[in-house]
Short mmCIF file of C-alpha atoms in Angstrom, two decimals:
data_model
loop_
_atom_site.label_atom_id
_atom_site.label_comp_id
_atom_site.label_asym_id
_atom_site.label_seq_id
_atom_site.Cartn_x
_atom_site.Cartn_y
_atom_site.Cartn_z
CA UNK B 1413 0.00 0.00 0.00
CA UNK B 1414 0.74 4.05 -0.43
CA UNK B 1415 3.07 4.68 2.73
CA UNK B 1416 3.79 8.50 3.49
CA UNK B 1417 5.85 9.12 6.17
CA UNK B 1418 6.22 12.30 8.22
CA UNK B 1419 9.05 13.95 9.97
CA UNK B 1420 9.62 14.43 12.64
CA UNK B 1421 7.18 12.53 14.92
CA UNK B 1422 6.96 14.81 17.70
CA UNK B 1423 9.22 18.05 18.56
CA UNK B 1424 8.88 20.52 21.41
CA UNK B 1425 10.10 24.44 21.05
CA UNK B 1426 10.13 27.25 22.49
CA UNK B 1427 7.27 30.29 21.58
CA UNK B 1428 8.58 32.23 19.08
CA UNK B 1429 10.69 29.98 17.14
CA UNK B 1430 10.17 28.06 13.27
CA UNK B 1431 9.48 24.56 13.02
CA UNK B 1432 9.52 22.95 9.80
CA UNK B 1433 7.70 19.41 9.21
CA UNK B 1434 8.55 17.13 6.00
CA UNK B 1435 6.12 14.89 4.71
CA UNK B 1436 7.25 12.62 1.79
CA UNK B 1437 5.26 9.77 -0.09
CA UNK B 1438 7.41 6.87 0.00
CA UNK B 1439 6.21 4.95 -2.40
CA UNK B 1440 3.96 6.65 -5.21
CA UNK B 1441 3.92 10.57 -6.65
CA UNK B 1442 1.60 12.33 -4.75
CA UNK B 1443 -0.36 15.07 -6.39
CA UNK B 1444 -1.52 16.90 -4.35
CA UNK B 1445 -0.89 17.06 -0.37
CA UNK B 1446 -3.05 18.25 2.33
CA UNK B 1447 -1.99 19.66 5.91
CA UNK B 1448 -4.57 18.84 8.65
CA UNK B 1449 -4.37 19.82 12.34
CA UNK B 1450 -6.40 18.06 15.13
CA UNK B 1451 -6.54 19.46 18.75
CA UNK B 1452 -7.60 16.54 21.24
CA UNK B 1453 -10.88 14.86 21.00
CA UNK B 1454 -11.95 17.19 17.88
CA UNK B 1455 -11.69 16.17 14.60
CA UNK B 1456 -9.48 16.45 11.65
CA UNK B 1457 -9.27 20.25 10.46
CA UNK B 1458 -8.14 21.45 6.85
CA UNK B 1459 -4.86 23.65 6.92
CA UNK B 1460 -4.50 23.63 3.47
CA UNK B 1461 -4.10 21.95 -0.19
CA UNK B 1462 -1.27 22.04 -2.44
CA UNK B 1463 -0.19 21.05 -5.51
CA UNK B 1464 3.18 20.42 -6.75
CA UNK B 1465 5.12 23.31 -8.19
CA UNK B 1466 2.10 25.50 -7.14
CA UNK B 1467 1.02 27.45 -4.04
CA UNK B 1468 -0.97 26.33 -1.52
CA UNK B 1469 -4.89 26.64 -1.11
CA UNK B 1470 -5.11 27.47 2.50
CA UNK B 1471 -8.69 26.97 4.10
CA UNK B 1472 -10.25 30.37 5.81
CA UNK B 1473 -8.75 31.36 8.60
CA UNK B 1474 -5.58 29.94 8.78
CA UNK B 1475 -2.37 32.43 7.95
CA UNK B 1476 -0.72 31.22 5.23
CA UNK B 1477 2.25 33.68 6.47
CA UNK B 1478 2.35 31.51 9.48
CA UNK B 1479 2.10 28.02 8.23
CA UNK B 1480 3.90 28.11 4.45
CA UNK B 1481 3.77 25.20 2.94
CA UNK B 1482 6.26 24.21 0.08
CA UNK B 1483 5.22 21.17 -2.10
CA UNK B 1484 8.36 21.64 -4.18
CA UNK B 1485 8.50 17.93 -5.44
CA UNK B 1486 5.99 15.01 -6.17
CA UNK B 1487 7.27 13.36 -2.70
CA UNK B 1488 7.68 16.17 -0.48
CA UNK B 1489 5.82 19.15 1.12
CA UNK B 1490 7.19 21.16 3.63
CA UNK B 1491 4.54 22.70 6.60
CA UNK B 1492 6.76 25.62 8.62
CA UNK B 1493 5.17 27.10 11.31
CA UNK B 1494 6.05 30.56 11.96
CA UNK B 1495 7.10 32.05 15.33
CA UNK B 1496 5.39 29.67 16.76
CA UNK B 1497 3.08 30.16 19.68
CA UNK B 1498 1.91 28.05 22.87
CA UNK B 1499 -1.75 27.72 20.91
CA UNK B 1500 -0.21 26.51 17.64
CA UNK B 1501 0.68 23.48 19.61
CA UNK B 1502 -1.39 20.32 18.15
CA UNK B 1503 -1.14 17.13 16.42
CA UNK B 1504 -0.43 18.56 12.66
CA UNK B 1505 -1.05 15.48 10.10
CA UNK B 1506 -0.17 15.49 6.36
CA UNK B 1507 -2.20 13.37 3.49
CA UNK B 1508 -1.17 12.31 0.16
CA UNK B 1509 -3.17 11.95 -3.10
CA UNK B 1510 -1.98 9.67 -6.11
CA UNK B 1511 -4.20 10.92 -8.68
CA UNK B 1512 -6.60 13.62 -9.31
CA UNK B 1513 -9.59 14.58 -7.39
CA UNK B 1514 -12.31 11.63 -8.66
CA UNK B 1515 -9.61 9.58 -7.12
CA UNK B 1516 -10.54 10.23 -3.65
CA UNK B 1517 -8.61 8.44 -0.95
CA UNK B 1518 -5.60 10.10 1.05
CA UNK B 1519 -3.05 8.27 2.51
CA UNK B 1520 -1.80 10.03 5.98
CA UNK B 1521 1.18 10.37 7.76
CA UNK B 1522 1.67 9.61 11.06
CA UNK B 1523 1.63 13.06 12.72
CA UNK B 1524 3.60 15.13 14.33
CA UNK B 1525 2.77 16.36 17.65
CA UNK B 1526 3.69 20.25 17.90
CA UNK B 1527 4.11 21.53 21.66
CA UNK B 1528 4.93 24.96 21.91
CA UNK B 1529 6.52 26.33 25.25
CA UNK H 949 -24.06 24.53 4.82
CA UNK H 950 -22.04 21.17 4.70
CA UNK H 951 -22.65 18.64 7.78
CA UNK H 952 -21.94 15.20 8.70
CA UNK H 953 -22.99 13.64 11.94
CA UNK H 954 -21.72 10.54 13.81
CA UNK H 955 -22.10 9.68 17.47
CA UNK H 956 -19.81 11.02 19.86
CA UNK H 957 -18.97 8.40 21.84
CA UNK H 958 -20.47 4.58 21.94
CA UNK H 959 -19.50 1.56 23.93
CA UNK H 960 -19.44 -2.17 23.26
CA UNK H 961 -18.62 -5.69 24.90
CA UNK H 962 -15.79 -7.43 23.27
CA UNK H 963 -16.55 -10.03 20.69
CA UNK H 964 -20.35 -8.26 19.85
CA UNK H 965 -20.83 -6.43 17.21
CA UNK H 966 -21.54 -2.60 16.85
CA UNK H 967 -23.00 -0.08 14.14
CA UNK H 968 -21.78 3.62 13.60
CA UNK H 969 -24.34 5.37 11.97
CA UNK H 970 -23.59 8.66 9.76
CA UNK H 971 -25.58 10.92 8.23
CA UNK H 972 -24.79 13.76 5.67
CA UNK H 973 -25.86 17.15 3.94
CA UNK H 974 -23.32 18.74 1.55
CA UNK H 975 -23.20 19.75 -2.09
CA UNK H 976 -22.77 16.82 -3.74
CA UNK H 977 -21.41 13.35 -3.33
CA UNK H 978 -18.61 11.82 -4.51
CA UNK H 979 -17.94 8.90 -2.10
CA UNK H 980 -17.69 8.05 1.30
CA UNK H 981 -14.57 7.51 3.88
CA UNK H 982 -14.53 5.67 7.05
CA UNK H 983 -11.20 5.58 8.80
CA UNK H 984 -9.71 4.73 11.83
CA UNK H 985 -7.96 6.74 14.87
CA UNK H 986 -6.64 5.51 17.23
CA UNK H 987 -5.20 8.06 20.09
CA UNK H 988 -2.48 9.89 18.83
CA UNK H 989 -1.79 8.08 15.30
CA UNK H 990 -3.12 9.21 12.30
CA UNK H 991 -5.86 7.97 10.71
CA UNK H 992 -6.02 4.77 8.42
CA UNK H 993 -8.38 4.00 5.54
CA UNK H 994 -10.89 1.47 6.49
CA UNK H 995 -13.79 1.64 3.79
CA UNK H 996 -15.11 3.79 0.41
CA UNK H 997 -18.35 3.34 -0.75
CA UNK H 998 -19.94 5.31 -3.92
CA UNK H 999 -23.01 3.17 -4.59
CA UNK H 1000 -25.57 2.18 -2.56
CA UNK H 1001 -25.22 -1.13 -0.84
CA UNK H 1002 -23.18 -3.25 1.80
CA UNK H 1003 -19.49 -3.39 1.34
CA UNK H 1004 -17.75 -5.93 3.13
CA UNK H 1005 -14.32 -6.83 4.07
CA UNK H 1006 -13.30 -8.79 6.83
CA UNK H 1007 -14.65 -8.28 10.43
CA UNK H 1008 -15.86 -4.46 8.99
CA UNK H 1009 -18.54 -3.49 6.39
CA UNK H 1010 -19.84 -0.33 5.07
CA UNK H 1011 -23.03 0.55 3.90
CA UNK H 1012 -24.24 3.56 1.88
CA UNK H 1013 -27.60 4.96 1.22
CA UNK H 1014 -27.53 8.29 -1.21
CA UNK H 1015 -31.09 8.98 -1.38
CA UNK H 1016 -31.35 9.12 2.62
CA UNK H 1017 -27.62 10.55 3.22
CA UNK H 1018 -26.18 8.05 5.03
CA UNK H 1019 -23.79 5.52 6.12
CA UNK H 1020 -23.10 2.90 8.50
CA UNK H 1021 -19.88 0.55 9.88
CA UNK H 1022 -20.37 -2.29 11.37
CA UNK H 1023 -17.80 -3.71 13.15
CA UNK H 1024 -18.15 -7.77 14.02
CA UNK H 1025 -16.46 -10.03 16.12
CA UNK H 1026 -15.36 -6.88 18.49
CA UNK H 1027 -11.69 -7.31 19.75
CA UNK H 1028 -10.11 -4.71 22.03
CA UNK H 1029 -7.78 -3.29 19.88
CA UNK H 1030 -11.00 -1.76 17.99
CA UNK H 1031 -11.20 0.83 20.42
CA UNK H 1032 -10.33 4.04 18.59
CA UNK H 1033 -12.14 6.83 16.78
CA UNK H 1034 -13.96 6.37 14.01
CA UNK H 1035 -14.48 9.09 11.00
CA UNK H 1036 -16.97 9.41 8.55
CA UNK H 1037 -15.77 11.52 5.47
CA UNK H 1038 -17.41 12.33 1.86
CA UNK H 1039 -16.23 13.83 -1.03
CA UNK H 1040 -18.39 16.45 -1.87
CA UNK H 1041 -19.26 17.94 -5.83
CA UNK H 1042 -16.04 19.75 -5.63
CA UNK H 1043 -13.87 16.55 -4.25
CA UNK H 1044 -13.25 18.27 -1.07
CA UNK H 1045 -13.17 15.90 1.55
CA UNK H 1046 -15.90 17.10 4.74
CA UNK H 1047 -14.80 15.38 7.56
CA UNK H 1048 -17.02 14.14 10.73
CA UNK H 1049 -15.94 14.55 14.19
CA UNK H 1050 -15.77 11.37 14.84
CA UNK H 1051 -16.89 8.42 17.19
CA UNK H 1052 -15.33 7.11 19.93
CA UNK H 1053 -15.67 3.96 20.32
CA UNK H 1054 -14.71 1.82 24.15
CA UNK H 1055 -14.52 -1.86 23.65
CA UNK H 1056 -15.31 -3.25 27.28
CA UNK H 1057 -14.39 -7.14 28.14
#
């Protein structure tokens, strides 16, 4: 099956510092990517979409000058979070698309847990 | 607007079975997700469905009515490590997908 892996798993920083997050598709070209945070016991929300060697779609609301996203190859986006801040911390999860849009499924990463100090 | 409901929380006695019921209004359909969470992983794929019927596969199936807008999983032969969330997702006319909230789902001995 489609494996995408995500890097790295958990990291802890201080408030005002950048953290950048790599998520690669292992095994097939993906697409198009997706960035999805989750804070506990809520479900998965839409950061943003983007296509390779294109910029991001980001959903309403979230600063796309705080989380830039860089899907510079068909195996790796890039999700950098900006002088971060205590409430950016969250479980932020990445999703990979083979195809085109009739195709449907995502394949997801395995997270990365954010925790801002 | 765009809404999918699920249960927030059920519970269940190992080795019974259990149904997760969903039910959807968006703008369009284009098929229908069910994945798995369990705490602090990310979700896996479990089921699609685009037509109506049952979809089966192993101890899980999936069923999908259009005309009423919803969806079930039924889980059989409940084991422990079935506890996690479960997410209903569809694909609306623009292939977005509209995610659920979830159900939690406690497997008891």
């Amino acid at each position: 099956g489609a494996v995408v892996s995500q890097h790295p798993s958990r990291v802890i920083c201080k408030s005002g510092t950048s953290v950048k997050i790599e998520c690669r598709s292992l095994d097939f070209q993906a697409t198009t990517m997706f960035w999805y945070r989750q804070f506990p016991k809520k479900s998965l929300m839409l950061m943003a979409t983007s296509n390779e060697g294109s910029k991001a779609t980001y959903e309403q609301g979230v600063e796309k000058d705080k989380f830039l996203i860089n899907h510079a190859s068909l195996t790796l986006s890039t999700l950098t979070v900006t002088s971060a801040h205590p409430e950016d911390s969250s479980f932020y999860i990445c999703s990979a698309r083979a195809g085109g849009p009739e195709v449907g499924e995502q394949f997801f990463g395995p997270g990365t847990r954010l925790t801002v100090l | 607007g765009q809404n999918i409901d699920q249960p927030t929380e059920m519970t269940a006695t190992e080795g019974a079975i259990v149904q997760i019921n969903c039910t959807y209004q968006t703008s369009g359909f284009n098929g229908l997700f069910w994945y798995q969470q369990h705490a602090g992983e990310a979700p896996t794929f479990l089921s699609y469905n685009v037509l109506d019927g049952l979809e089966e596969k192993g101890r899980f199936s999936s069923f999908l009515s259009r005309s009423k807008g919803y969806s079930y999983l039924l889980l059989k032969e409940l084991q422990m490590k079935d506890s996690a969330s479960y997410l209903c997702a569809v694909t609306d006319s623009n292939y977005q997908l509209i995610w659920g909230a979830g159900t939690k789902l406690i497997i008891k001995p």
